[in-house]
Structures are given as C-alpha cells and as structure tokens.
C-alpha cells in the first residue's frame, strides 16, 4: 500500500498514521517478511507503545496489518524480537507445532519508579494475531533499564539465547523452553562513558574473508539525554555462554550518519543476514516535520564482512530485492539530473575526488569524497530546518577500501542512504527541505 503525502517515502516503510520507532520481531515466515515496530497510534511523538505490524514479500512493498500487541496491566510494549519455535519447546498454543513467540519488554511505572522486565506472547496463525503469556513477566530483576530482548536458537547446545541491554551492559541468558531463563554472562567495554547506554542488542553470524564464521554483536548506543546516538558493532566469538570481542581498539560504527538506530536482523533468512533500522535519531526524532505520521525504517540491508587493510570490518549493501525491483541510474561523468525525488543512483568517479549535491533553489545537502585519502562526508548545514546541532553537524568517515569506487545513493523523498567503498562506508541521512529536493548534481574530478 502506498500513500502520497509530501514527506511520505516510497521505498521505505512508514506507518499510515501515528508515531513509529524501532523495528521489532523481524522474521521471514511463510513467504513474508514480517516487520513489527514500536508504534504509538494515538499521536506523533513517543507515547504508550504498541507493536505495529506490516509484512512484505519483497522488502519494498509493505502491507500494514492490525496492531499486534497493545499495552496491558504489565505496562507498555517496548522493543523485542520474535522466534519460530519449530520444535514447540515452549509448548504454547495447546501443543500446536507451529508457534511464533514474541519476546518483548514491558515498561511499567510502579510506585513512582520505572521498571522494565521481559515478557512473552505467542502466535499460532503465522504472526497475524498474538496471545500474551499468562505467566508474564518471565524475567524480572526490578531494574529500571533492562530491555530489548533479542532471542535466537543456539543449535549446538539446543537452547535459546536472549540478549538484553541494561545500561552499559549486554546481559546474556539461556533457556530450554523460552519461559525459564538463566543468566550466562555480561558483556561491556571499558570505553563506555558514564552517560552512555546500550539498547537493542543483536548477535549474528557472518563469514570473514577466509570463510571463517564470526559472531558479530551489534548494539545501538545512546546517551542518557538521547543526544549522541549510533550503532556500534564488535566482531568476535560466542560459545553459547560468553561473547568475546576480537576487534578491540577503536569504536566501530555501522553508519556514519545519524539516522540509523535500533537496527535489527530478520530471523529465518537462512543464507543471508538482512537488517533494518529505524531511520531517525532520538536527538531530533520528535521534532522532524510530520503529516499525521512520523518516522520510517531504513532500506533493508544485507550484512557481510570485509577484509580491509585496517582489519575486518562490517560491510552493507541494499538487500537484493531492492536491485530486483528498482531501476538503477548510472552516472559516470559530471551531470545535473532533475526530478530525483526518488531514485537509486550509482556514481562511478573516474578521478579521486568529487562532490554530490541534492538540492532545491536555495537549500543543499552535500556529499564529498576523496578516494585517494579514503574519506567521505555529508553536510546538512545547508538546510533551513532547525533541528539542532546533531542534525547540522558535518559527518565524516575514513575508509580503507579505496579501490572500489562506486557510490550507491538511495534517494527517497526525505532521505539519502549512501553505500561507498564496497559497503565499508555507509551513511543514512534524513533531510527536510522547505520545498522538495528535485535536483541531483554530480561534480567529479576528471
Ligand atoms: C530504542 C528504544 C528501546 C526501547 C524503545 C522504546 O530506540 O529506546 O531501548 O525499547 O526504544 O520505544
């Protein structure tokens, strides 16, 4: 279903009405990619959270479905994940074999104090409706910041693993039946500052350049005032109990833009890891222009590992369905293209340096790159909207994959996603011009 307001993206999922943040419960099941999401249908700011629901066959055309989870006596429904309980280990749904089990955070105010705990709901009709488990919550330590359970099946030991965020730690639990959970370990790093917290952990397996399987821990990092946000990742190993980071050193960020947060990966996609993020930033998310709806997701991306001269790094590219369904315009020389409200562009610079502008008569977003030195930057200070320092600051990233010069741009109404340096440098940026950006100008060194 597509709608046509001025700020409505075409390639990206946005809900018809109301507020949207994190993607939740991503799973491929029976021919559909299911996307649940943090949703407040009654307004355009964060409010009493529900799980909205949409599905798609091609990761591009989304069908919005009835709300999946409503707040209840245990609190609001915060972020979480869904698993396919193939062997019915949880014995939900009167012993019916096929159950999808949603594991989510209940957020509650209890005697004036915030408290968060983990709860379950299950579906026996392929995710079209959910029943909350009567024994909720299943994991409760009386903590005020304890949320965003990511659950997956750890086949080697035939057990479920749950990761949750608790301030600057990721707590890891295990279970045989999804109901009883035991603590395994905690992961943190020394570089975490006092005011920094983690949210929305995810753990997946990717192959490195030599075909070795690596466990990659992905966490969204925020500050308590919700200002500086981004997604970090760690490459290492997981033995069913502990995650060990093998990268160390510098902080590794998935996106050099500000507008990719709380990203999660789909369960059950077998041979590939497909990730989707909330295309926004807490620092200004509740201030961006709205038209009865506010917020959208990033383009779905496939994740892989890249061997760079600086070590193993995360690589990203749009999911193959995007290329199958959208025509790509290729630009190999300096050009001014009109009517670019939505489109995918592949730019192949012949020289080392260049700039790309998307603009209207008096506002510009500029992308600059230098393949010799290995950096790319985006400047949004040429936009009129006043969304604060986090929006206007120059964002710059160094990269090492200097040989692969193609730059892919996904432009969609109010956003641009940039995939450069073979997927090593990826940036997601929203823009809200006073009049739609319709011109794309490419200026490259010959
Ligand atoms: C991340 C987050 C999660 C939480 C949800 C609430 O954006 O803060 O930690 O579960 O949003 O909507």
PDB file of C-alpha atoms in Angstrom, residues 272-385:
ATOM      1  CA  UNK A 272      21.907 -14.168   4.420  1.00  0.00           C
ATOM      2  CA  UNK A 273      21.598 -11.603   7.184  1.00  0.00           C
ATOM      3  CA  UNK A 274      19.109  -8.839   6.401  1.00  0.00           C
ATOM      4  CA  UNK A 275      18.960  -5.839   8.674  1.00  0.00           C
ATOM      5  CA  UNK A 276      16.570  -2.932   9.007  1.00  0.00           C
ATOM      6  CA  UNK A 277      16.923   0.130  11.230  1.00  0.00           C
ATOM      7  CA  UNK A 278      14.751   2.979  12.433  1.00  0.00           C
ATOM      8  CA  UNK A 279      15.682   5.876  10.129  1.00  0.00           C
ATOM      9  CA  UNK A 280      15.790   8.559  12.771  1.00  0.00           C
ATOM     10  CA  UNK A 281      17.757   9.880  15.728  1.00  0.00           C
ATOM     11  CA  UNK A 282      16.450  10.387  19.262  1.00  0.00           C
ATOM     12  CA  UNK A 283      18.040  13.847  19.450  1.00  0.00           C
ATOM     13  CA  UNK A 284      15.502  15.277  16.986  1.00  0.00           C
ATOM     14  CA  UNK A 285      13.122  12.420  16.095  1.00  0.00           C
ATOM     15  CA  UNK A 286      10.172  14.027  17.864  1.00  0.00           C
ATOM     16  CA  UNK A 287      10.773  17.378  16.140  1.00  0.00           C
ATOM     17  CA  UNK A 288      11.008  16.383  12.488  1.00  0.00           C
ATOM     18  CA  UNK A 289       8.100  17.517  10.287  1.00  0.00           C
ATOM     19  CA  UNK A 290       5.014  15.320  10.498  1.00  0.00           C
ATOM     20  CA  UNK A 291       1.866  14.881   8.494  1.00  0.00           C
ATOM     21  CA  UNK A 292      -0.131  12.686  10.870  1.00  0.00           C
ATOM     22  CA  UNK A 293       2.649  10.094  10.703  1.00  0.00           C
ATOM     23  CA  UNK A 294       6.244  10.379  11.860  1.00  0.00           C
ATOM     24  CA  UNK A 295       9.152   8.038  11.253  1.00  0.00           C
ATOM     25  CA  UNK A 296      10.245   5.394   8.785  1.00  0.00           C
ATOM     26  CA  UNK A 297      12.645   2.477   8.501  1.00  0.00           C
ATOM     27  CA  UNK A 298      15.929   2.327   6.564  1.00  0.00           C
ATOM     28  CA  UNK A 299      16.181   0.374   3.349  1.00  0.00           C
ATOM     29  CA  UNK A 300      16.729  -3.332   4.223  1.00  0.00           C
ATOM     30  CA  UNK A 301      20.416  -4.183   4.017  1.00  0.00           C
ATOM     31  CA  UNK A 302      22.457  -7.331   3.678  1.00  0.00           C
ATOM     32  CA  UNK A 303      25.400  -7.522   6.044  1.00  0.00           C
ATOM     33  CA  UNK A 304      28.767  -9.093   5.291  1.00  0.00           C
ATOM     34  CA  UNK A 305      32.373  -8.856   6.465  1.00  0.00           C
ATOM     35  CA  UNK A 306      35.088  -7.087   4.543  1.00  0.00           C
ATOM     36  CA  UNK A 307      38.839  -7.589   4.841  1.00  0.00           C
ATOM     37  CA  UNK A 308      40.299  -4.087   4.764  1.00  0.00           C
ATOM     38  CA  UNK A 309      43.965  -3.087   5.172  1.00  0.00           C
ATOM     39  CA  UNK A 310      42.859  -1.877   8.610  1.00  0.00           C
ATOM     40  CA  UNK A 311      41.298  -5.177   9.696  1.00  0.00           C
ATOM     41  CA  UNK A 312      37.967  -6.947   9.353  1.00  0.00           C
ATOM     42  CA  UNK A 313      35.032  -4.575   9.065  1.00  0.00           C
ATOM     43  CA  UNK A 314      31.290  -4.721   8.570  1.00  0.00           C
ATOM     44  CA  UNK A 315      30.046  -4.261   5.019  1.00  0.00           C
ATOM     45  CA  UNK A 316      26.498  -3.409   3.979  1.00  0.00           C
ATOM     46  CA  UNK A 317      24.570  -3.261   0.728  1.00  0.00           C
ATOM     47  CA  UNK A 318      20.856  -2.860  -0.022  1.00  0.00           C
ATOM     48  CA  UNK A 319      19.018  -6.199   0.004  1.00  0.00           C
ATOM     49  CA  UNK A 320      18.923  -7.882  -3.403  1.00  0.00           C
ATOM     50  CA  UNK A 321      15.149  -7.324  -3.666  1.00  0.00           C
ATOM     51  CA  UNK A 322      15.837  -3.592  -3.907  1.00  0.00           C
ATOM     52  CA  UNK A 323      18.013  -4.094  -7.001  1.00  0.00           C
ATOM     53  CA  UNK A 324      15.487  -6.534  -8.474  1.00  0.00           C
ATOM     54  CA  UNK A 325      12.668  -4.006  -8.231  1.00  0.00           C
ATOM     55  CA  UNK A 326      14.145  -0.545  -8.722  1.00  0.00           C
ATOM     56  CA  UNK A 327      15.908   0.660 -11.823  1.00  0.00           C
ATOM     57  CA  UNK A 328      19.413   1.971 -11.101  1.00  0.00           C
ATOM     58  CA  UNK A 329      20.577   5.086 -12.920  1.00  0.00           C
ATOM     59  CA  UNK A 330      24.309   5.012 -13.609  1.00  0.00           C
ATOM     60  CA  UNK A 331      26.329   8.230 -13.686  1.00  0.00           C
ATOM     61  CA  UNK A 332      29.950   8.177 -14.792  1.00  0.00           C
ATOM     62  CA  UNK A 333      30.501  11.843 -15.588  1.00  0.00           C
ATOM     63  CA  UNK A 334      29.528  15.259 -14.272  1.00  0.00           C
ATOM     64  CA  UNK A 335      25.816  15.721 -14.584  1.00  0.00           C
ATOM     65  CA  UNK A 336      22.772  17.537 -13.297  1.00  0.00           C
ATOM     66  CA  UNK A 337      19.757  15.252 -13.018  1.00  0.00           C
ATOM     67  CA  UNK A 338      16.285  16.665 -12.473  1.00  0.00           C
ATOM     68  CA  UNK A 339      13.216  15.077 -10.841  1.00  0.00           C
ATOM     69  CA  UNK A 340      15.139  12.976  -8.371  1.00  0.00           C
ATOM     70  CA  UNK A 341      12.554  12.844  -5.617  1.00  0.00           C
ATOM     71  CA  UNK A 342      13.028   9.074  -5.501  1.00  0.00           C
ATOM     72  CA  UNK A 343      15.652   7.021  -7.242  1.00  0.00           C
ATOM     73  CA  UNK A 344      18.724   4.844  -6.948  1.00  0.00           C
ATOM     74  CA  UNK A 345      21.893   6.221  -8.462  1.00  0.00           C
ATOM     75  CA  UNK A 346      25.226   4.555  -8.947  1.00  0.00           C
ATOM     76  CA  UNK A 347      28.051   7.003  -9.352  1.00  0.00           C
ATOM     77  CA  UNK A 348      31.389   5.854 -10.639  1.00  0.00           C
ATOM     78  CA  UNK A 349      34.036   8.525 -10.244  1.00  0.00           C
ATOM     79  CA  UNK A 350      36.935   8.439 -12.686  1.00  0.00           C
ATOM     80  CA  UNK A 351      39.158  10.686 -10.552  1.00  0.00           C
ATOM     81  CA  UNK A 352      39.909  10.734  -6.834  1.00  0.00           C
ATOM     82  CA  UNK A 353      37.677  13.475  -5.538  1.00  0.00           C
ATOM     83  CA  UNK A 354      34.188  14.739  -6.049  1.00  0.00           C
ATOM     84  CA  UNK A 355      31.016  16.171  -4.667  1.00  0.00           C
ATOM     85  CA  UNK A 356      27.366  15.301  -4.951  1.00  0.00           C
ATOM     86  CA  UNK A 357      24.623  17.789  -4.162  1.00  0.00           C
ATOM     87  CA  UNK A 358      20.934  17.211  -3.738  1.00  0.00           C
ATOM     88  CA  UNK A 359      19.078  20.461  -3.663  1.00  0.00           C
ATOM     89  CA  UNK A 360      16.282  22.836  -4.455  1.00  0.00           C
ATOM     90  CA  UNK A 361      16.726  26.516  -5.413  1.00  0.00           C
ATOM     91  CA  UNK A 362      18.103  27.572  -2.031  1.00  0.00           C
ATOM     92  CA  UNK A 363      18.843  24.508   0.128  1.00  0.00           C
ATOM     93  CA  UNK A 364      21.536  21.859  -0.372  1.00  0.00           C
ATOM     94  CA  UNK A 365      22.753  18.646   1.176  1.00  0.00           C
ATOM     95  CA  UNK A 366      26.308  17.903   0.090  1.00  0.00           C
ATOM     96  CA  UNK A 367      28.295  14.708  -0.060  1.00  0.00           C
ATOM     97  CA  UNK A 368      32.070  14.996  -0.550  1.00  0.00           C
ATOM     98  CA  UNK A 369      34.526  12.190  -1.079  1.00  0.00           C
ATOM     99  CA  UNK A 370      38.200  11.612  -1.585  1.00  0.00           C
ATOM    100  CA  UNK A 371      39.164   8.128  -2.647  1.00  0.00           C
ATOM    101  CA  UNK A 372      42.883   8.837  -2.526  1.00  0.00           C
ATOM    102  CA  UNK A 373      42.818   9.811   1.123  1.00  0.00           C
ATOM    103  CA  UNK A 374      39.892   7.498   1.894  1.00  0.00           C
ATOM    104  CA  UNK A 375      37.113   9.592   3.383  1.00  0.00           C
ATOM    105  CA  UNK A 376      33.545  10.567   2.706  1.00  0.00           C
ATOM    106  CA  UNK A 377      31.461  13.268   4.393  1.00  0.00           C
ATOM    107  CA  UNK A 378      27.951  14.658   4.456  1.00  0.00           C
ATOM    108  CA  UNK A 379      26.970  18.202   5.316  1.00  0.00           C
ATOM    109  CA  UNK A 380      23.362  19.072   6.174  1.00  0.00           C
ATOM    110  CA  UNK A 381      24.091  22.600   7.366  1.00  0.00           C
ATOM    111  CA  UNK A 382      22.769  23.969   4.064  1.00  0.00           C
ATOM    112  CA  UNK A 383      19.200  23.105   5.001  1.00  0.00           C
ATOM    113  CA  UNK A 384      16.826  25.660   6.510  1.00  0.00           C
ATOM    114  CA  UNK A 385      15.189  23.400   9.107  1.00  0.00           C
TER     115      UNK A 385
END
